[in-house]
PDB file of C-alpha atoms in Angstrom:
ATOM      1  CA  UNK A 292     -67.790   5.295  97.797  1.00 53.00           C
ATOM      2  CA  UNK A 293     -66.736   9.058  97.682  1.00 56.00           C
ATOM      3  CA  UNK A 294     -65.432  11.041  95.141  1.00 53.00           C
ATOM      4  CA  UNK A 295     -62.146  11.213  96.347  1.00 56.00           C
ATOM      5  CA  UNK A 296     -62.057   6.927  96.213  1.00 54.00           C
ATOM      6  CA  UNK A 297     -63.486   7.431  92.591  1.00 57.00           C
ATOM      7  CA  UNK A 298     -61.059   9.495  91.524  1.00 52.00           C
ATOM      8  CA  UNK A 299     -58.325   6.696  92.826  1.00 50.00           C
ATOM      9  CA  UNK A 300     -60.061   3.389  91.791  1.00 50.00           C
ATOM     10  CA  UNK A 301     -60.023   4.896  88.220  1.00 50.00           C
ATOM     11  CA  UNK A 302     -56.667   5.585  87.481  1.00 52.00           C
ATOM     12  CA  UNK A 303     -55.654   2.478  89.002  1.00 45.00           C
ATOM     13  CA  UNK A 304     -58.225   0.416  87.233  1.00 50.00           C
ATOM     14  CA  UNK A 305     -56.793   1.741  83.775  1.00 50.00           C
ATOM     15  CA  UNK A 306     -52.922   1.210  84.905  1.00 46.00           C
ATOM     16  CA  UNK A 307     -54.246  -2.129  85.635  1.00 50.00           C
ATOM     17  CA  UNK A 308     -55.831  -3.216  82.604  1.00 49.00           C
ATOM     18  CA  UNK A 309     -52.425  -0.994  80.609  1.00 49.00           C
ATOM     19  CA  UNK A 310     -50.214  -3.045  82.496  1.00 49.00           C
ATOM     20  CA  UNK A 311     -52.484  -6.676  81.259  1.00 49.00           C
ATOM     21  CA  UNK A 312     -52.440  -5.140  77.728  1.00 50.00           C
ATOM     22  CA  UNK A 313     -48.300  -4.637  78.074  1.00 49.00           C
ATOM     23  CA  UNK A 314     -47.965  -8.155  79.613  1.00 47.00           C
ATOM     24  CA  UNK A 315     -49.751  -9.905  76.860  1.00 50.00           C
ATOM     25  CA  UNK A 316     -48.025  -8.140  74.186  1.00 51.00           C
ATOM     26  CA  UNK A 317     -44.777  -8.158  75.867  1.00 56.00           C
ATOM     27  CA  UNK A 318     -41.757  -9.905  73.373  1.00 55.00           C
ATOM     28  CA  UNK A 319     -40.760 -11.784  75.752  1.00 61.00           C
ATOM     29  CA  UNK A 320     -44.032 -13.554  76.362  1.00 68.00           C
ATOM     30  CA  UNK A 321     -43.784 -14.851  72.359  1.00 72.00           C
ATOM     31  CA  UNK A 322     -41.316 -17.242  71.027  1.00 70.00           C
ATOM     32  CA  UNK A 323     -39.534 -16.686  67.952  1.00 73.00           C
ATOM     33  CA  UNK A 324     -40.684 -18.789  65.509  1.00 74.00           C
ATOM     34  CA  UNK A 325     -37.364 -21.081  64.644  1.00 77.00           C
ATOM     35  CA  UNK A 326     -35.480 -21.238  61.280  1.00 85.00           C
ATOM     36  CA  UNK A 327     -35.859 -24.140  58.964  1.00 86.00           C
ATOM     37  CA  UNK A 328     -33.669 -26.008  56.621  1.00 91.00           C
ATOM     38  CA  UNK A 329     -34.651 -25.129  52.856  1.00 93.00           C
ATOM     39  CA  UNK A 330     -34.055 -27.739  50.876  1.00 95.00           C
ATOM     40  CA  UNK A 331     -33.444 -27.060  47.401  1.00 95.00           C
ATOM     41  CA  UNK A 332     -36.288 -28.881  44.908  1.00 95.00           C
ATOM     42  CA  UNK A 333     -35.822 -31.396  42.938  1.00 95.00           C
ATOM     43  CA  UNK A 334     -36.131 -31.070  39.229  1.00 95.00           C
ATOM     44  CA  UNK A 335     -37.228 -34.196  38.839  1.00 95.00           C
ATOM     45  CA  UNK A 336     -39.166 -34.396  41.451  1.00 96.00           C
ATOM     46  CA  UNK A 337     -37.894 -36.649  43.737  1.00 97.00           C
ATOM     47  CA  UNK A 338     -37.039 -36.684  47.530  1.00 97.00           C
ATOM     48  CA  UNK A 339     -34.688 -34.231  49.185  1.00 97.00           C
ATOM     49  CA  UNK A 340     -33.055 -35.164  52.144  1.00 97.00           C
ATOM     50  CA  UNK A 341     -31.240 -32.527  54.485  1.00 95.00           C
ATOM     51  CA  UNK A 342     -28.787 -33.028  57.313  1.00 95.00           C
ATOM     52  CA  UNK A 343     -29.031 -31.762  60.834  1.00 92.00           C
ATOM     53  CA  UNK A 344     -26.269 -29.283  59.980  1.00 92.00           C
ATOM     54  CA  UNK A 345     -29.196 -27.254  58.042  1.00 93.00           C
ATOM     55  CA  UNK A 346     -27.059 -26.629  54.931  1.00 94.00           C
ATOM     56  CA  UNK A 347     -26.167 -30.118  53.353  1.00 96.00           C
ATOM     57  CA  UNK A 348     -28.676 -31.840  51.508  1.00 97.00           C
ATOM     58  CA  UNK A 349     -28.907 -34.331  48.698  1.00 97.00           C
ATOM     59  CA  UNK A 350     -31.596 -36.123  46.312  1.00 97.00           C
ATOM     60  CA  UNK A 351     -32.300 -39.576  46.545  1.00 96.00           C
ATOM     61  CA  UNK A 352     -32.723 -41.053  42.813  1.00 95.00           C
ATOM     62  CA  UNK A 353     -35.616 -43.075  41.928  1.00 93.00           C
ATOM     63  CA  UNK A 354     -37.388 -42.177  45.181  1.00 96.00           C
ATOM     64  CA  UNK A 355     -40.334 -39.840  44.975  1.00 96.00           C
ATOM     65  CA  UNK A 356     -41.013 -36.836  46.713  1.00 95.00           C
ATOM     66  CA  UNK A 357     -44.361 -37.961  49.281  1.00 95.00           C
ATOM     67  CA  UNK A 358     -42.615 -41.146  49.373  1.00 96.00           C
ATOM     68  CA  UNK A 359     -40.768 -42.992  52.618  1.00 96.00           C
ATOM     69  CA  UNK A 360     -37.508 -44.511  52.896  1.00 97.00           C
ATOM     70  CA  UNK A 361     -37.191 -48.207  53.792  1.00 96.00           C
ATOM     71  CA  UNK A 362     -34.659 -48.251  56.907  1.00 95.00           C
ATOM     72  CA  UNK A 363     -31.875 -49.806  54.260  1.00 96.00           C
ATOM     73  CA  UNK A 364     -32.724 -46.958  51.717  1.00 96.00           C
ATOM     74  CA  UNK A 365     -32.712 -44.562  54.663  1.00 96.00           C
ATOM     75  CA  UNK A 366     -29.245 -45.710  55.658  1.00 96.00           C
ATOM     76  CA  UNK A 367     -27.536 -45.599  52.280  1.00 96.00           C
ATOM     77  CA  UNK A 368     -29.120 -41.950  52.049  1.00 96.00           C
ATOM     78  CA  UNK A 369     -27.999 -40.739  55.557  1.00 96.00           C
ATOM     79  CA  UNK A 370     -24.278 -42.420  55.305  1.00 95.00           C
ATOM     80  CA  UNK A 371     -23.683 -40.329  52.008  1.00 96.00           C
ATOM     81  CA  UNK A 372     -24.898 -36.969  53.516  1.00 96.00           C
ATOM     82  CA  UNK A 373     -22.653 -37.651  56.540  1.00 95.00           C
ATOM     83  CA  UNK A 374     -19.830 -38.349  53.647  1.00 94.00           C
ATOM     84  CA  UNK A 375     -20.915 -35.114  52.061  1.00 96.00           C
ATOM     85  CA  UNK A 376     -20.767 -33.456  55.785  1.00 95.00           C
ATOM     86  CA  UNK A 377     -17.090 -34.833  56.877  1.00 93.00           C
ATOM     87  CA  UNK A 378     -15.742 -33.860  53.313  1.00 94.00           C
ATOM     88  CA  UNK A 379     -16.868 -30.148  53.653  1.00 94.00           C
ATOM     89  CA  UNK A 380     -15.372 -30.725  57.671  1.00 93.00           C
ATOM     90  CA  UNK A 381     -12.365 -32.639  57.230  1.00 92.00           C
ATOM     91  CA  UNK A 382     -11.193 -30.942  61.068  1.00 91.00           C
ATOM     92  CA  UNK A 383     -14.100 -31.508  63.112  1.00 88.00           C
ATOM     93  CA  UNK A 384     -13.903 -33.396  66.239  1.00 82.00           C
ATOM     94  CA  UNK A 385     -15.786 -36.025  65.395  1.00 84.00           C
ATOM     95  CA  UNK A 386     -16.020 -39.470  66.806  1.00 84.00           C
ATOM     96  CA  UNK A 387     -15.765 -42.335  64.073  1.00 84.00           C
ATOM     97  CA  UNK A 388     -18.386 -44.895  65.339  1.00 86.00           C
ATOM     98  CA  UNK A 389     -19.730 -47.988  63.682  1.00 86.00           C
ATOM     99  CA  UNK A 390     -22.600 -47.444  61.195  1.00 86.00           C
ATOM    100  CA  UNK A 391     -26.454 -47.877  62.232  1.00 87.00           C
ATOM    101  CA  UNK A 392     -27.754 -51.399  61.746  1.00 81.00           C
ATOM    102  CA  UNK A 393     -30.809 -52.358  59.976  1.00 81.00           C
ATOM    103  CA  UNK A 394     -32.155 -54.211  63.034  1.00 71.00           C
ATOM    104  CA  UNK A 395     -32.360 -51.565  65.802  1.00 63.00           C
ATOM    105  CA  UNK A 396     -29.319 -51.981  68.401  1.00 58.00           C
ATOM    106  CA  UNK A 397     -30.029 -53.936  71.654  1.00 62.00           C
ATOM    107  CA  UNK A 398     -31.121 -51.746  74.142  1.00 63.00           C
ATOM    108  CA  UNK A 399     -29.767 -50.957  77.435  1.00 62.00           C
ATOM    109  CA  UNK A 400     -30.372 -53.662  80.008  1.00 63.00           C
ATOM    110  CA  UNK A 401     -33.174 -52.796  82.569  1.00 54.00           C
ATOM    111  CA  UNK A 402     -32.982 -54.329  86.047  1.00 53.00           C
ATOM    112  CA  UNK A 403     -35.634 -56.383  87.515  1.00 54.00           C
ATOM    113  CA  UNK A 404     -36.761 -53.967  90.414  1.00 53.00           C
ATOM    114  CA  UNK A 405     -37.248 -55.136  93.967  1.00 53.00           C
ATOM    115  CA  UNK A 406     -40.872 -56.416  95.119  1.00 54.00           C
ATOM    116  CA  UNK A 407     -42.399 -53.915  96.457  1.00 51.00           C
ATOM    117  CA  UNK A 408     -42.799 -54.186 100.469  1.00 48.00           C
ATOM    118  CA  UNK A 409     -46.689 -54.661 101.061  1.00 48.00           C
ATOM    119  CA  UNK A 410     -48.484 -51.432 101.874  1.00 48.00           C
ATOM    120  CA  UNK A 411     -51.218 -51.086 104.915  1.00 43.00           C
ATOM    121  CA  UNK A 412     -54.607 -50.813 103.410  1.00 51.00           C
ATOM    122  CA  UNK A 413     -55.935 -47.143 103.652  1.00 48.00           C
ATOM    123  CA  UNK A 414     -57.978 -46.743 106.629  1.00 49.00           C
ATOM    124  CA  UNK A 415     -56.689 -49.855 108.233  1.00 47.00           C
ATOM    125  CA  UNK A 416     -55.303 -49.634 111.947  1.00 45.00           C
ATOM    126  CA  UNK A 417     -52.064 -51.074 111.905  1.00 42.00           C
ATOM    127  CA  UNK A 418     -51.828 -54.359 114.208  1.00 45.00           C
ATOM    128  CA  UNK A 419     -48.635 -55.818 115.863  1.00 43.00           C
ATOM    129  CA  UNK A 420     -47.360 -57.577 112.629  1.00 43.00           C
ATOM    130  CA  UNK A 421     -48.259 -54.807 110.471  1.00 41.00           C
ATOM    131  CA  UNK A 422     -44.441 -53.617 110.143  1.00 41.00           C
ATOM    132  CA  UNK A 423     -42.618 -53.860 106.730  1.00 46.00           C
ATOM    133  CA  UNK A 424     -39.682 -56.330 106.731  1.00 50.00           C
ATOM    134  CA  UNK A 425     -36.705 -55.428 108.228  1.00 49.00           C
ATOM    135  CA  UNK A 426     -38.238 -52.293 109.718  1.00 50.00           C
ATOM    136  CA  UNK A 427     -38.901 -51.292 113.667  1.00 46.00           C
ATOM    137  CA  UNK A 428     -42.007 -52.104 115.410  1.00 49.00           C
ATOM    138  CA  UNK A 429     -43.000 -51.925 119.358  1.00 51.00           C
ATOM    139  CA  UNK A 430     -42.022 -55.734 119.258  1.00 51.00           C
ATOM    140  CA  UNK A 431     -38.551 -55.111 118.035  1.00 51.00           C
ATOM    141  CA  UNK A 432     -37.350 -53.522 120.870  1.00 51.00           C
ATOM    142  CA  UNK A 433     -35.649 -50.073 120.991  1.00 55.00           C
ATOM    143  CA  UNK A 434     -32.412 -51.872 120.343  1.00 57.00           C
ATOM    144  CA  UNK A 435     -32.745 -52.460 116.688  1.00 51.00           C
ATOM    145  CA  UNK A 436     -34.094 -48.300 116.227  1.00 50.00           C
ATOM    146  CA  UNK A 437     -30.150 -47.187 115.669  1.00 50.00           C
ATOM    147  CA  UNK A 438     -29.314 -50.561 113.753  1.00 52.00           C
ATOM    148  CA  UNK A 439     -32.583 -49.249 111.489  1.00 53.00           C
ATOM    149  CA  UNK A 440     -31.403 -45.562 111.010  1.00 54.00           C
ATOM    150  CA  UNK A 441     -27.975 -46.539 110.063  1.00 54.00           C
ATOM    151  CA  UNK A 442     -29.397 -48.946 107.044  1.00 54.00           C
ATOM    152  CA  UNK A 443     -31.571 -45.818 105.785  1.00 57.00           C
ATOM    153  CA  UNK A 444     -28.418 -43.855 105.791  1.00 58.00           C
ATOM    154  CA  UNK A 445     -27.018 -42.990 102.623  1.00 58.00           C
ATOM    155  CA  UNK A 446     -24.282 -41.108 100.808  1.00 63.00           C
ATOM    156  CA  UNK A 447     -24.136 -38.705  97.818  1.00 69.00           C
ATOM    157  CA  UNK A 448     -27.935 -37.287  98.642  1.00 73.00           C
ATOM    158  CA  UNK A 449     -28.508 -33.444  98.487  1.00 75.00           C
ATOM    159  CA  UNK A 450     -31.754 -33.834 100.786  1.00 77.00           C
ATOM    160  CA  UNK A 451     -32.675 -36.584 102.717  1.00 75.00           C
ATOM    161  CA  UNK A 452     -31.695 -40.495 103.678  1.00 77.00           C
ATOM    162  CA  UNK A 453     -32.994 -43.285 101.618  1.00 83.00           C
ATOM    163  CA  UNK A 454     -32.849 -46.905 101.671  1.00 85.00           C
ATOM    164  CA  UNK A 455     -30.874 -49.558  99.637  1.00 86.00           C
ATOM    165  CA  UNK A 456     -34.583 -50.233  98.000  1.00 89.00           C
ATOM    166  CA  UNK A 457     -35.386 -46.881  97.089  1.00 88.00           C
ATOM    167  CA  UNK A 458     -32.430 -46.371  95.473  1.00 88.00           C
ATOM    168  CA  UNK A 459     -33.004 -49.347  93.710  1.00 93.00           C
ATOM    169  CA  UNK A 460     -36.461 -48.680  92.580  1.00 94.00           C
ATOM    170  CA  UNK A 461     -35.061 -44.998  91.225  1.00 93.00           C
ATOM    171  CA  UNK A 462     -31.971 -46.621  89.284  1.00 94.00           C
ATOM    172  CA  UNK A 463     -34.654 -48.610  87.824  1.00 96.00           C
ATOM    173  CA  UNK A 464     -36.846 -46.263  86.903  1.00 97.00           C
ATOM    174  CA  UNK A 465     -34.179 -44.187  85.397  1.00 97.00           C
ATOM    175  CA  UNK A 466     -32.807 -46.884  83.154  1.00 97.00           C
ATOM    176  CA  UNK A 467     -36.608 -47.618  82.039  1.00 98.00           C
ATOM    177  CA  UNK A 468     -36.804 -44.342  80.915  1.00 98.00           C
ATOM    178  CA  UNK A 469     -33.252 -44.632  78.714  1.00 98.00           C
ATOM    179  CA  UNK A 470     -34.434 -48.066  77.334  1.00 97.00           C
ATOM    180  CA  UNK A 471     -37.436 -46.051  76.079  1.00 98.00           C
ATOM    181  CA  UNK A 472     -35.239 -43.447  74.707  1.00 98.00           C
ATOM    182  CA  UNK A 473     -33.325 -46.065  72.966  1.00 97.00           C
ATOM    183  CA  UNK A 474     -36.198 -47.251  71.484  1.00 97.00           C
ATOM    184  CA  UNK A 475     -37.496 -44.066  69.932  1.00 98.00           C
ATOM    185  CA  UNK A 476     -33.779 -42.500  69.026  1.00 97.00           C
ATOM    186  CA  UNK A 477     -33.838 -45.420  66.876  1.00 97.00           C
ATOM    187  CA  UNK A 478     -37.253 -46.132  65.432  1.00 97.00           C
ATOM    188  CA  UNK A 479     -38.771 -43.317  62.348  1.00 97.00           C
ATOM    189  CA  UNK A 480     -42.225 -43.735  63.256  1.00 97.00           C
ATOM    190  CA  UNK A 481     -41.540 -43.236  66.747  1.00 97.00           C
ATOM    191  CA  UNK A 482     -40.096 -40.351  66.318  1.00 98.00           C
ATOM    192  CA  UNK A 483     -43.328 -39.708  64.250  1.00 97.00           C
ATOM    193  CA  UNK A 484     -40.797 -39.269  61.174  1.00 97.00           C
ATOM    194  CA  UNK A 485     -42.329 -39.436  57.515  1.00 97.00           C
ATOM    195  CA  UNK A 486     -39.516 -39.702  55.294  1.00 97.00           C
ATOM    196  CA  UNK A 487     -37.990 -42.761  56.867  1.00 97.00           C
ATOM    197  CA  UNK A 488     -35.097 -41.201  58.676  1.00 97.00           C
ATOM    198  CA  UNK A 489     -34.029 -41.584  62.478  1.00 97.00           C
ATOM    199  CA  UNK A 490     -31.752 -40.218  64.670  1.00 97.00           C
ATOM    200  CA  UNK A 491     -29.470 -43.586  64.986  1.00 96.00           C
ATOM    201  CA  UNK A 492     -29.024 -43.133  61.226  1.00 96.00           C
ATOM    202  CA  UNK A 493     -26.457 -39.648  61.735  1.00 95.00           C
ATOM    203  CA  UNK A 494     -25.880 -40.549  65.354  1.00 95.00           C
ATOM    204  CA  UNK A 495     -25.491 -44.477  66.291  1.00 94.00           C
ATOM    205  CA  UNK A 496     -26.522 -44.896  69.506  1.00 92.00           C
ATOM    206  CA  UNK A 497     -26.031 -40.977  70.256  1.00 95.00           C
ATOM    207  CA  UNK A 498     -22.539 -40.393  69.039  1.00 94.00           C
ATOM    208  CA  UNK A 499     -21.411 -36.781  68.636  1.00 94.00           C
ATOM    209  CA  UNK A 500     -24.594 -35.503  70.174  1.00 95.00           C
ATOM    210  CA  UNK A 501     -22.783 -34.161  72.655  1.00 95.00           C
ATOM    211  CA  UNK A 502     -25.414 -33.460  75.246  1.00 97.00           C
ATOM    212  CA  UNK A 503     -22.490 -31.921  77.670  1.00 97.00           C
ATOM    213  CA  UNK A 504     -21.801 -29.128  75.666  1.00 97.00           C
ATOM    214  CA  UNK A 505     -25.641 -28.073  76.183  1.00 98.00           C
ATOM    215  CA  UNK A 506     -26.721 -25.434  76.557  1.00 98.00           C
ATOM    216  CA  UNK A 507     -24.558 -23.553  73.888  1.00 97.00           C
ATOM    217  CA  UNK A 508     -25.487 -21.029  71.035  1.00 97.00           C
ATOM    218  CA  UNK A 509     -26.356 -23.486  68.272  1.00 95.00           C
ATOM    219  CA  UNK A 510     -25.746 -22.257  64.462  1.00 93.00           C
ATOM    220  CA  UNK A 511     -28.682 -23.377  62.774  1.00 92.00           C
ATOM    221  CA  UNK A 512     -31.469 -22.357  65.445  1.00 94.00           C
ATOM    222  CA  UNK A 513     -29.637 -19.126  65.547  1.00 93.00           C
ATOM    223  CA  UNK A 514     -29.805 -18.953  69.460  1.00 94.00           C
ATOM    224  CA  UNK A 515     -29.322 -20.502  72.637  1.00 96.00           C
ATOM    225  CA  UNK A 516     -30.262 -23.711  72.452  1.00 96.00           C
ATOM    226  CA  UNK A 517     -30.680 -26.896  75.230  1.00 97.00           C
ATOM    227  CA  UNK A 518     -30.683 -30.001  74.029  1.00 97.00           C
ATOM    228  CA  UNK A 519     -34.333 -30.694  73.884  1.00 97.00           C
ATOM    229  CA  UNK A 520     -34.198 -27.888  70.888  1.00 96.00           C
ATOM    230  CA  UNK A 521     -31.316 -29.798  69.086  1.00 96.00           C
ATOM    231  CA  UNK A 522     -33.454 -32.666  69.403  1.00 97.00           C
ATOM    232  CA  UNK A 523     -36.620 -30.661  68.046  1.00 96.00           C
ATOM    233  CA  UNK A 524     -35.113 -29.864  65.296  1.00 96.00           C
ATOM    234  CA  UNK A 525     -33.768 -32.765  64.019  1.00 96.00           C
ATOM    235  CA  UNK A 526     -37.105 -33.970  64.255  1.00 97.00           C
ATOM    236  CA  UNK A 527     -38.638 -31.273  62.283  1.00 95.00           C
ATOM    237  CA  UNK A 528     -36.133 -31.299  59.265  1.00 95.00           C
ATOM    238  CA  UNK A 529     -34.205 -34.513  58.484  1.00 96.00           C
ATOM    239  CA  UNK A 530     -36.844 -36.523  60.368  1.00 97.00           C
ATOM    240  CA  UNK A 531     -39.288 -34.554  58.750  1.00 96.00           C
ATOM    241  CA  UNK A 532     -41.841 -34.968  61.821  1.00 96.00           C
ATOM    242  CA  UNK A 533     -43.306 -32.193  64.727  1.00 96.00           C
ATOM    243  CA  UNK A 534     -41.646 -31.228  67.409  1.00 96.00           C
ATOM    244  CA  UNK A 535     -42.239 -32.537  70.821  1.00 97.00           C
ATOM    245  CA  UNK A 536     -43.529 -30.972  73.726  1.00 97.00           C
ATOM    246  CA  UNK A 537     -41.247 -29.812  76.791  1.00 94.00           C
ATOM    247  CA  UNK A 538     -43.091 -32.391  79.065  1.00 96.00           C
ATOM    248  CA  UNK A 539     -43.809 -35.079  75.453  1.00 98.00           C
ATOM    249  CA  UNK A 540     -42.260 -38.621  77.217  1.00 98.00           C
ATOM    250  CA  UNK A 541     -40.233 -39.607  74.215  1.00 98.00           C
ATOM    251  CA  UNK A 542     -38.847 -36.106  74.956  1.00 98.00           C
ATOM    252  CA  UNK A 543     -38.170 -36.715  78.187  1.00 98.00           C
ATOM    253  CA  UNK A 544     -36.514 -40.504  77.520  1.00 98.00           C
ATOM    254  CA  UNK A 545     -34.347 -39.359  74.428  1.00 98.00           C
ATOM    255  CA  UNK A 546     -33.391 -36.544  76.830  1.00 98.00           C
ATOM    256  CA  UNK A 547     -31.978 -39.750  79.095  1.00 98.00           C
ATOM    257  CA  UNK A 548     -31.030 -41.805  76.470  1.00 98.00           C
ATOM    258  CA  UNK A 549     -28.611 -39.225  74.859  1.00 98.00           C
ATOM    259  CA  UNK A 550     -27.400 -38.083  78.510  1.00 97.00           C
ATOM    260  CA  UNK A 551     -26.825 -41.458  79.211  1.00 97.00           C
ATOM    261  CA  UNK A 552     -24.665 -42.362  76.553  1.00 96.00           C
ATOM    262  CA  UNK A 553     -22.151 -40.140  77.630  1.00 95.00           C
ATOM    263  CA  UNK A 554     -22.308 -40.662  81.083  1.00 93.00           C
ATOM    264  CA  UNK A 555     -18.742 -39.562  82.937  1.00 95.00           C
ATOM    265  CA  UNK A 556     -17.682 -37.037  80.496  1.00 95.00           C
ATOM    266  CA  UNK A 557     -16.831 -33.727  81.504  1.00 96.00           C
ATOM    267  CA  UNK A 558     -19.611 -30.789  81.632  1.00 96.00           C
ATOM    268  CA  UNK A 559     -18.609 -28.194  79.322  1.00 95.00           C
ATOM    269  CA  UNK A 560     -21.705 -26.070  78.553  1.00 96.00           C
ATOM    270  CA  UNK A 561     -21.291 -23.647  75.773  1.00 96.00           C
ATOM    271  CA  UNK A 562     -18.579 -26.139  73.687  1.00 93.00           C
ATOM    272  CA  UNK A 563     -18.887 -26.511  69.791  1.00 84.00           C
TER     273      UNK A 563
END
């Protein structure tokens, strides 16, 4: 190397590592650590329980702070908050629904899904018979190849052409996913709660969550917001339990669950 490629590699070596250093302490690259509800303390020492709104909260008498909630004290506690909430709101759009149960709700109903068509085995040459049922083999004749490609033919796909059974297998595996969502929308330790509380208990079976109005600037978080950080933070203050992950599968099936619920109505990002 000459001294002319010295003098080059240098100052681009150093812009280099400058332009690491900026990209690692970039803002953007941090998130912003998210508010919390402060609940006031008790006096007495008991719990405090607060409300998803992040500014109503209450004490629950003769329960200890450190100490759970049975689902029936949980309940009671939750019903009066949401009292406390829709006397402070008497105008809000809210939907009056039916009142959690102390038995968790029945969940969705999940199809039995199709058998599944038997596979080749890998490495295997395939032989004369070795054609799924109902599909097009050398022994078919070229007759049936159209009648084949119309039954694959589907409507309402953005790529591709799928068959009755796919479709199948997918509605399945979609309504798997809400009946898990159910499951943990409704059940405190699921939702790795520690105070007793669930989401069911302010939102039977996801009422007034709203997950069409997503994403929208949301009040208590104090930005921008999808639903999966709604979600987060009800877990985090009246659930009193961590957050889940992006990618966490309860995540992902309350994500369904809630969407679910409101299946058919209007889109309208950005709505409070």
């Amino acid at each position: 190397m000459n001294l002319r490629m010295k003098l080059l590699v240098v100052p681009c070596a150093a812009l280099s590592f400058a332009g690491g250093v900026a990209l690692a302490t970039s803002p953007e690259s941090k998130a912003e650590p998210l508010p919390k509800h402060v609940l006031p303390a008790s006096k007495d020492g008991n719990l405090v329980l607060g409300l998803c709104d992040g500014e109503t909260s209450m004490e629950v008498q003769g329960v200890k702070d450190g100490q759970r909630l049975t689902r029936a004290q949980a309940i009671t506690a939750t019903a009066q908050l949401m009292d406390d909430w829709r006397k402070k709101n008497p105008d809000a759009n809210w939907d009056d629904v039916p009142g959690p149960v102390l038995a968790q709700a029945a969940p969705p109903t999940t199809k039995k899904s199709p058998t599944p068509a038997p596979q080749p085995n890998p490495g295997s040459k395939p032989s004369g018979n070795d054609v799924r049922q109902g599909g097009v083999g050398a022994e078919t004749g070229a007759k049936a190849v159209p009648q084949q490609q119309k039954a694959n033919l589907q409507t309402g796909h953005t790529y591709g052409a799928y068959s009755e059974r796919d479709e199948q297998v997918w509605a399945d595996s979609v309504q798997a996913a809400v009946k898990e969502g159910h499951r943990v929308f409704h059940d405190a330790d699921a939702l790795g709660g520690t105070v007793g509380v669930s989401c069911d208990m302010c939102h039977p079976d996801a009422a007034n969550t709203h997950p069409e109005t997503y994403p929208k600037y949301q009040v208590q978080l104090g930005r921008v917001a999808l639903l999966r950080d709604m979600i987060n933070w009800c877990i985090e203050n009246p659930v009193r339990g961590k957050p889940l992950a992006d990618g966490d599968p309860k995540m992902r099936a309350m994500e369904a669950y809630i969407y679910a619920q409101r299946k058919g109505v209007k889109l309208e990002y950005g709505k409070h």
